[in-house]
Amino acid sequence: MNIEAVLKDPQAMYNVDSMNMFRALWGLPEQCADAWRLGTQGPLPVAGAISNVLVTGLGGSAIGGDLLRVYSAGKMAVPVAVNRDYVLPAYVDRSTLVFVVSYSGNTEETLSAYEEARNRGCPIVALTTGGKLKELADRDGVPVITVPGGLAPRAATGYLFIPTLAVLERLGLLSGLEAEVRELVEHLEEIRENLKPEASLEDNLAKQLARDFYNRIPVIWGGSGTTGVVAQRFKGQINENAKAPAYWNVFPELNHNELVGFEVPKELLEKLYVVILKDEEDHPRVKIRMEITRGIVAKAVSGVTEIKSSGQGVLARMYSLIYVGDYASVYLAALYGIDPGPVRIIDYLKAELAGR
Ligand code: F6R
């Protein structure tokens, strides 16, 4: 298999991309701009004092909740939690603003969580393309932000995350976002030029990563600030787009357990490829931990790459890394000869569950 030949041939990659994942990736900056616009419109829930925020969803519809959680941690007076379950935590009550997020609007765990939030009298905002969730929300007079369909949920992180920022700003819980979203859009427009299929392997970090991941198991590590969630996103995108295994963890926690497990079995460890995601705002001690850790694992695994976020604001920096991981995962799919779009296993599971 000639890795370079595959990565040099955009048309061949487009030919096996039945759901236009490459097109969706290219459109991410425009998606983020549109998502902001959608979030700034429409009714808001009637809410008293909000003491906490909960995002409930699954998979591609939940990761935006994690992005919100880490984004807002240093900026917002109330905490954000993410719920990936049928049930809500016991503390959720009328003072909890609940974002119910489902791209399809038909995910059973999310619909169940919606009913619970309703029963507890929570102020709710539904974020969806339609489906049963929109039906229920319309019936109940719950505000719905309706985003465009036609994408895979995981290709819609802009739509499934950015509107929550707009709502929180409108409710007076966050500020300064318009300029930050503008910077995000401009930054993504700039960096996609070096990530797109037409960019050469030498210039394209995502292609280089796919080459390094091929026939290996990617292990993605981020920091406890904003990059841990990006590591989780990298991992999920490799799973869903390339249909391949990948693992993730976070500093400093991984220094207290995972790192100890790099001694044996040597022949399996040689199959791992480690990526360390870095950000200028990583805790100074975490920066040192990353450096020491790299030295420890480098001897055991097939390779280690460090990737530093770029851009000014937190949003641009987070998405600069997400963009690289998203593109890398579709290039990896191309190397395996896999169509990145369909997720037959998830569809099969949902269909099996629906019949029981
Ligand atoms: C598929 C994907 C999945 C879905 C998840 C929940 O592209 O990313 O992780 O997001 O199965 O479905 P929705 O988003 O429709 O609620």
Short mmCIF file of C-alpha atoms in Angstrom, two decimals, residues 31-327:
data_model
loop_
_atom_site.label_atom_id
_atom_site.label_comp_id
_atom_site.label_asym_id
_atom_site.label_seq_id
_atom_site.Cartn_x
_atom_site.Cartn_y
_atom_site.Cartn_z
CA GLN A 31 -20.99 26.32 9.76
CA CYS A 32 -19.64 28.05 12.88
CA ALA A 33 -20.71 31.47 11.59
CA ASP A 34 -24.19 30.17 10.77
CA ALA A 35 -24.45 28.37 14.11
CA TRP A 36 -23.72 31.63 15.94
CA ARG A 37 -26.41 33.41 13.92
CA LEU A 38 -28.96 30.70 14.75
CA GLY A 39 -28.14 30.86 18.45
CA THR A 40 -28.69 34.61 18.58
CA GLN A 41 -32.27 34.27 17.30
CA GLY A 42 -35.53 32.88 18.57
CA PRO A 43 -37.13 32.67 21.98
CA LEU A 44 -35.28 31.94 25.20
CA PRO A 45 -36.63 29.73 27.97
CA VAL A 46 -38.35 31.43 30.87
CA ALA A 47 -35.83 31.02 33.66
CA GLY A 48 -35.41 32.26 37.20
CA ALA A 49 -31.91 32.41 38.64
CA ILE A 50 -29.77 29.79 36.90
CA SER A 51 -27.45 27.98 39.29
CA ASN A 52 -26.02 25.44 36.85
CA VAL A 53 -26.13 24.30 33.23
CA LEU A 54 -26.54 20.75 31.95
CA VAL A 55 -26.03 19.56 28.38
CA THR A 56 -27.65 16.21 27.71
CA GLY A 57 -26.90 14.23 24.54
CA LEU A 58 -24.87 11.36 23.14
CA GLY A 59 -21.87 10.97 20.84
CA GLY A 60 -21.48 13.77 18.33
CA SER A 61 -24.28 15.64 20.06
CA ALA A 62 -22.62 15.43 23.49
CA ILE A 63 -19.08 16.49 22.67
CA GLY A 64 -20.27 20.09 22.19
CA GLY A 65 -21.35 19.93 25.84
CA ASP A 66 -17.79 19.05 26.80
CA LEU A 67 -16.48 21.90 24.70
CA LEU A 68 -18.89 24.21 26.52
CA ARG A 69 -17.84 22.79 29.89
CA VAL A 70 -14.14 23.47 29.38
CA TYR A 71 -14.67 26.72 27.50
CA SER A 72 -16.83 28.17 30.24
CA ALA A 73 -14.88 26.80 33.21
CA GLY A 74 -12.65 29.85 33.45
CA LYS A 75 -15.27 32.39 32.37
CA MET A 76 -18.71 31.60 33.76
CA ALA A 77 -19.98 31.87 37.33
CA VAL A 78 -22.08 28.71 37.14
CA PRO A 79 -20.84 25.20 36.33
CA VAL A 80 -21.63 23.15 33.22
CA ALA A 81 -22.08 19.37 33.39
CA VAL A 82 -22.57 16.92 30.54
CA ASN A 83 -25.05 14.07 30.79
CA ARG A 84 -24.83 11.07 28.45
CA ASP A 85 -27.62 9.01 29.90
CA TYR A 86 -31.36 8.26 30.00
CA VAL A 87 -31.63 9.81 33.45
CA LEU A 88 -30.57 13.14 34.91
CA PRO A 89 -28.51 13.62 38.07
CA ALA A 90 -30.55 14.17 41.26
CA TYR A 91 -29.46 17.81 41.69
CA VAL A 92 -31.07 18.92 38.42
CA ASP A 93 -34.03 21.18 39.21
CA ARG A 94 -35.78 24.40 38.16
CA SER A 95 -32.52 26.32 38.53
CA THR A 96 -30.76 24.08 35.97
CA LEU A 97 -30.68 25.34 32.41
CA VAL A 98 -30.82 22.18 30.29
CA PHE A 99 -29.65 22.02 26.68
CA VAL A 100 -31.15 18.90 25.12
CA VAL A 101 -29.00 18.17 22.07
CA SER A 102 -29.67 15.56 19.40
CA TYR A 103 -28.79 16.10 15.77
CA SER A 104 -31.35 13.57 14.54
CA GLY A 105 -33.79 14.38 17.33
CA ASN A 106 -34.47 10.67 17.72
CA THR A 107 -31.84 9.34 20.14
CA GLU A 108 -33.70 7.41 22.81
CA GLU A 109 -31.45 8.28 25.75
CA THR A 110 -31.76 11.99 24.90
CA LEU A 111 -35.55 11.82 24.53
CA SER A 112 -35.77 10.16 27.92
CA ALA A 113 -33.57 12.86 29.47
CA TYR A 114 -35.78 15.50 27.84
CA GLU A 115 -38.87 14.05 29.52
CA GLU A 116 -37.10 14.06 32.88
CA ALA A 117 -36.01 17.68 32.47
CA ARG A 118 -39.63 18.59 31.61
CA ASN A 119 -40.96 16.75 34.63
CA ARG A 120 -38.55 18.58 36.91
CA GLY A 121 -39.62 21.98 35.53
CA CYS A 122 -36.18 22.87 34.14
CA PRO A 123 -35.77 25.72 31.68
CA ILE A 124 -34.89 23.86 28.45
CA VAL A 125 -33.44 24.71 25.06
CA ALA A 126 -33.61 21.95 22.44
CA LEU A 127 -30.92 21.87 19.76
CA THR A 128 -31.75 19.59 16.83
CA THR A 129 -32.51 19.24 13.14
CA GLY A 130 -36.02 17.96 13.91
CA GLY A 131 -37.23 14.46 14.71
CA LYS A 132 -39.15 13.49 17.81
CA LEU A 133 -37.29 16.00 19.97
CA LYS A 134 -38.57 18.93 17.93
CA GLU A 135 -42.05 17.44 17.98
CA LEU A 136 -42.03 17.15 21.77
CA ALA A 137 -40.48 20.58 22.30
CA ASP A 138 -43.01 22.24 19.99
CA ARG A 139 -45.81 20.44 21.82
CA ASP A 140 -44.46 21.67 25.16
CA GLY A 141 -43.66 25.24 24.07
CA VAL A 142 -39.95 24.64 24.67
CA PRO A 143 -37.59 26.86 22.60
CA VAL A 144 -35.95 24.94 19.77
CA ILE A 145 -32.86 25.96 17.84
CA THR A 146 -33.34 24.14 14.55
CA VAL A 147 -30.07 23.55 12.71
CA PRO A 148 -29.69 22.37 9.10
CA GLY A 149 -29.80 18.61 8.47
CA GLY A 150 -27.85 16.57 5.96
CA LEU A 151 -24.62 16.23 7.95
CA ALA A 152 -23.34 13.40 10.12
CA PRO A 153 -23.82 14.59 13.74
CA ARG A 154 -20.08 14.43 14.34
CA ALA A 155 -19.56 16.74 11.35
CA ALA A 156 -21.92 19.27 12.91
CA THR A 157 -19.99 20.29 16.05
CA GLY A 158 -20.35 23.92 15.09
CA TYR A 159 -24.13 23.61 14.98
CA LEU A 160 -24.24 21.47 18.12
CA PHE A 161 -22.03 23.70 20.27
CA ILE A 162 -21.86 27.35 19.16
CA PRO A 163 -25.59 28.10 19.62
CA THR A 164 -25.26 27.18 23.32
CA LEU A 165 -22.68 29.97 23.67
CA ALA A 166 -25.05 32.45 22.05
CA VAL A 167 -27.87 31.44 24.40
CA LEU A 168 -25.64 31.78 27.46
CA GLU A 169 -24.54 35.22 26.29
CA ARG A 170 -28.16 36.26 25.76
CA LEU A 171 -28.95 35.08 29.28
CA GLY A 172 -26.12 37.23 30.62
CA LEU A 173 -23.93 34.33 31.70
CA LEU A 174 -21.13 34.83 29.14
CA SER A 175 -19.88 37.86 27.21
CA GLY A 176 -17.58 38.92 24.38
CA LEU A 177 -18.45 35.96 22.23
CA GLU A 178 -19.30 37.67 18.99
CA ALA A 179 -15.70 38.80 18.48
CA GLU A 180 -14.38 35.43 19.58
CA VAL A 181 -16.60 33.55 17.13
CA ARG A 182 -15.50 35.93 14.36
CA GLU A 183 -11.89 35.19 15.14
CA LEU A 184 -12.67 31.46 15.20
CA VAL A 185 -14.24 31.61 11.74
CA GLU A 186 -11.33 33.60 10.26
CA HIS A 187 -8.77 31.31 11.83
CA LEU A 188 -10.44 28.15 10.54
CA GLU A 189 -10.68 29.68 7.06
CA GLU A 190 -6.95 30.24 7.19
CA ILE A 191 -5.84 26.85 8.48
CA ARG A 192 -8.10 24.76 6.22
CA GLU A 193 -5.89 25.73 3.29
CA ASN A 194 -3.16 23.47 4.70
CA LEU A 195 -5.53 20.71 5.81
CA LYS A 196 -7.57 20.19 2.64
CA PRO A 197 -7.02 17.14 0.38
CA GLU A 198 -5.34 19.31 -2.27
CA ALA A 199 -2.59 20.42 0.16
CA SER A 200 0.61 18.39 -0.14
CA LEU A 201 1.71 15.88 2.49
CA GLU A 202 4.67 18.12 3.39
CA ASP A 203 2.34 21.02 4.24
CA ASN A 204 -0.56 19.04 5.65
CA LEU A 205 -0.31 18.11 9.33
CA ALA A 206 -3.51 16.05 9.18
CA LYS A 207 -2.17 13.90 6.34
CA GLN A 208 1.09 13.44 8.22
CA LEU A 209 -0.82 12.25 11.28
CA ALA A 210 -2.89 9.80 9.23
CA ARG A 211 0.34 8.42 7.77
CA ASP A 212 1.76 7.99 11.29
CA PHE A 213 -1.47 6.39 12.59
CA TYR A 214 -1.75 3.89 9.74
CA ASN A 215 -1.50 0.31 11.01
CA ARG A 216 -0.92 1.63 14.53
CA ILE A 217 -3.13 2.48 17.50
CA PRO A 218 -3.36 6.21 18.14
CA VAL A 219 -3.16 7.33 21.77
CA ILE A 220 -4.13 10.98 22.16
CA TRP A 221 -3.27 12.94 25.29
CA GLY A 222 -4.45 16.44 26.16
CA GLY A 223 -4.24 18.71 29.18
CA SER A 224 -6.81 19.22 31.90
CA GLY A 225 -7.56 22.73 30.55
CA THR A 226 -9.07 22.79 27.08
CA THR A 227 -7.14 20.10 25.21
CA GLY A 228 -8.32 17.01 27.12
CA VAL A 229 -11.73 17.26 25.51
CA VAL A 230 -10.06 17.72 22.14
CA ALA A 231 -8.13 14.48 22.76
CA GLN A 232 -11.49 12.80 23.41
CA ARG A 233 -12.80 14.27 20.16
CA PHE A 234 -9.71 13.04 18.20
CA LYS A 235 -10.31 9.56 19.55
CA GLY A 236 -14.03 9.57 18.71
CA GLN A 237 -13.39 10.82 15.18
CA ILE A 238 -10.81 8.11 14.51
CA ASN A 239 -13.31 5.52 15.77
CA GLU A 240 -16.27 6.81 13.78
CA ASN A 241 -14.58 8.02 10.59
CA ALA A 242 -11.71 5.54 10.18
CA LYS A 243 -13.55 2.70 12.00
CA ALA A 244 -10.32 2.08 13.90
CA PRO A 245 -9.46 1.95 17.60
CA ALA A 246 -7.91 4.92 19.41
CA TYR A 247 -7.53 5.92 23.04
CA TRP A 248 -7.27 9.19 24.93
CA ASN A 249 -6.35 10.52 28.33
CA VAL A 250 -5.56 13.73 30.16
CA PHE A 251 -2.59 15.26 32.00
CA PRO A 252 -1.86 15.34 34.91
CA GLU A 253 -4.12 12.35 35.71
CA LEU A 254 -2.41 9.99 33.23
CA ASN A 255 0.88 10.54 35.04
CA HIS A 256 -0.63 8.72 38.00
CA ASN A 257 -1.69 5.52 36.25
CA GLU A 258 -1.62 5.16 32.44
CA LEU A 259 2.03 6.13 32.14
CA VAL A 260 3.05 3.21 34.34
CA GLY A 261 1.63 0.82 31.74
CA PHE A 262 4.27 1.40 29.07
CA GLU A 263 6.67 -1.42 29.97
CA VAL A 264 5.09 -4.59 28.57
CA PRO A 265 4.07 -6.21 26.24
CA LYS A 266 6.79 -4.61 24.15
CA GLU A 267 5.59 -5.81 20.75
CA LEU A 268 2.12 -4.31 21.33
CA LEU A 269 3.51 -1.04 22.70
CA GLU A 270 5.49 -0.69 19.47
CA LYS A 271 2.14 -0.48 17.69
CA LEU A 272 1.06 2.65 19.61
CA TYR A 273 1.45 6.15 18.26
CA VAL A 274 1.20 8.94 20.85
CA VAL A 275 0.00 12.49 20.17
CA ILE A 276 0.32 15.18 22.82
CA LEU A 277 -1.99 18.16 22.35
CA LYS A 278 -0.64 21.41 23.79
CA ASP A 279 -2.04 24.84 24.47
CA GLU A 280 -0.38 28.06 25.61
CA GLU A 281 -2.66 28.12 28.67
CA ASP A 282 -1.71 24.62 29.87
CA HIS A 283 -0.75 24.80 33.54
CA PRO A 284 3.03 25.47 33.77
CA ARG A 285 3.53 22.22 35.71
CA VAL A 286 1.52 20.31 33.08
CA LYS A 287 3.87 21.68 30.40
CA ILE A 288 6.81 20.18 32.27
CA ARG A 289 4.93 16.91 32.82
CA MET A 290 4.30 16.65 29.06
CA GLU A 291 7.99 17.05 28.34
CA ILE A 292 9.10 14.44 30.88
CA THR A 293 6.35 12.03 29.84
CA ARG A 294 7.32 12.29 26.19
CA GLY A 295 10.85 11.23 27.12
CA ILE A 296 9.53 8.21 29.02
CA VAL A 297 7.14 6.84 26.39
CA ALA A 298 9.21 7.68 23.30
CA LYS A 299 11.39 4.61 23.86
CA ALA A 300 8.43 2.23 24.03
CA VAL A 301 6.09 3.37 21.25
CA SER A 302 6.45 3.76 17.49
CA GLY A 303 6.42 7.55 17.66
CA VAL A 304 5.32 10.68 19.50
CA THR A 305 4.08 13.93 17.95
CA GLU A 306 3.30 17.15 19.78
CA ILE A 307 0.71 19.49 18.30
CA LYS A 308 0.27 23.00 19.61
CA SER A 309 -2.99 24.88 19.21
CA SER A 310 -2.96 28.08 17.16
CA GLY A 311 -5.10 31.22 17.18
CA GLN A 312 -5.83 33.89 19.77
CA GLY A 313 -8.99 33.14 21.70
CA VAL A 314 -9.84 29.90 23.49
CA LEU A 315 -12.44 28.95 20.85
CA ALA A 316 -10.04 29.34 17.94
CA ARG A 317 -7.35 27.44 19.82
CA MET A 318 -9.63 24.52 20.68
CA TYR A 319 -10.99 24.28 17.15
CA SER A 320 -7.52 24.60 15.59
CA LEU A 321 -6.76 21.20 17.14
CA ILE A 322 -10.20 19.71 16.49
CA TYR A 323 -9.83 20.61 12.81
CA VAL A 324 -6.52 18.76 12.54
CA GLY A 325 -7.98 15.67 14.25
CA ASP A 326 -11.14 15.69 12.16
CA TYR A 327 -9.18 15.87 8.91
#
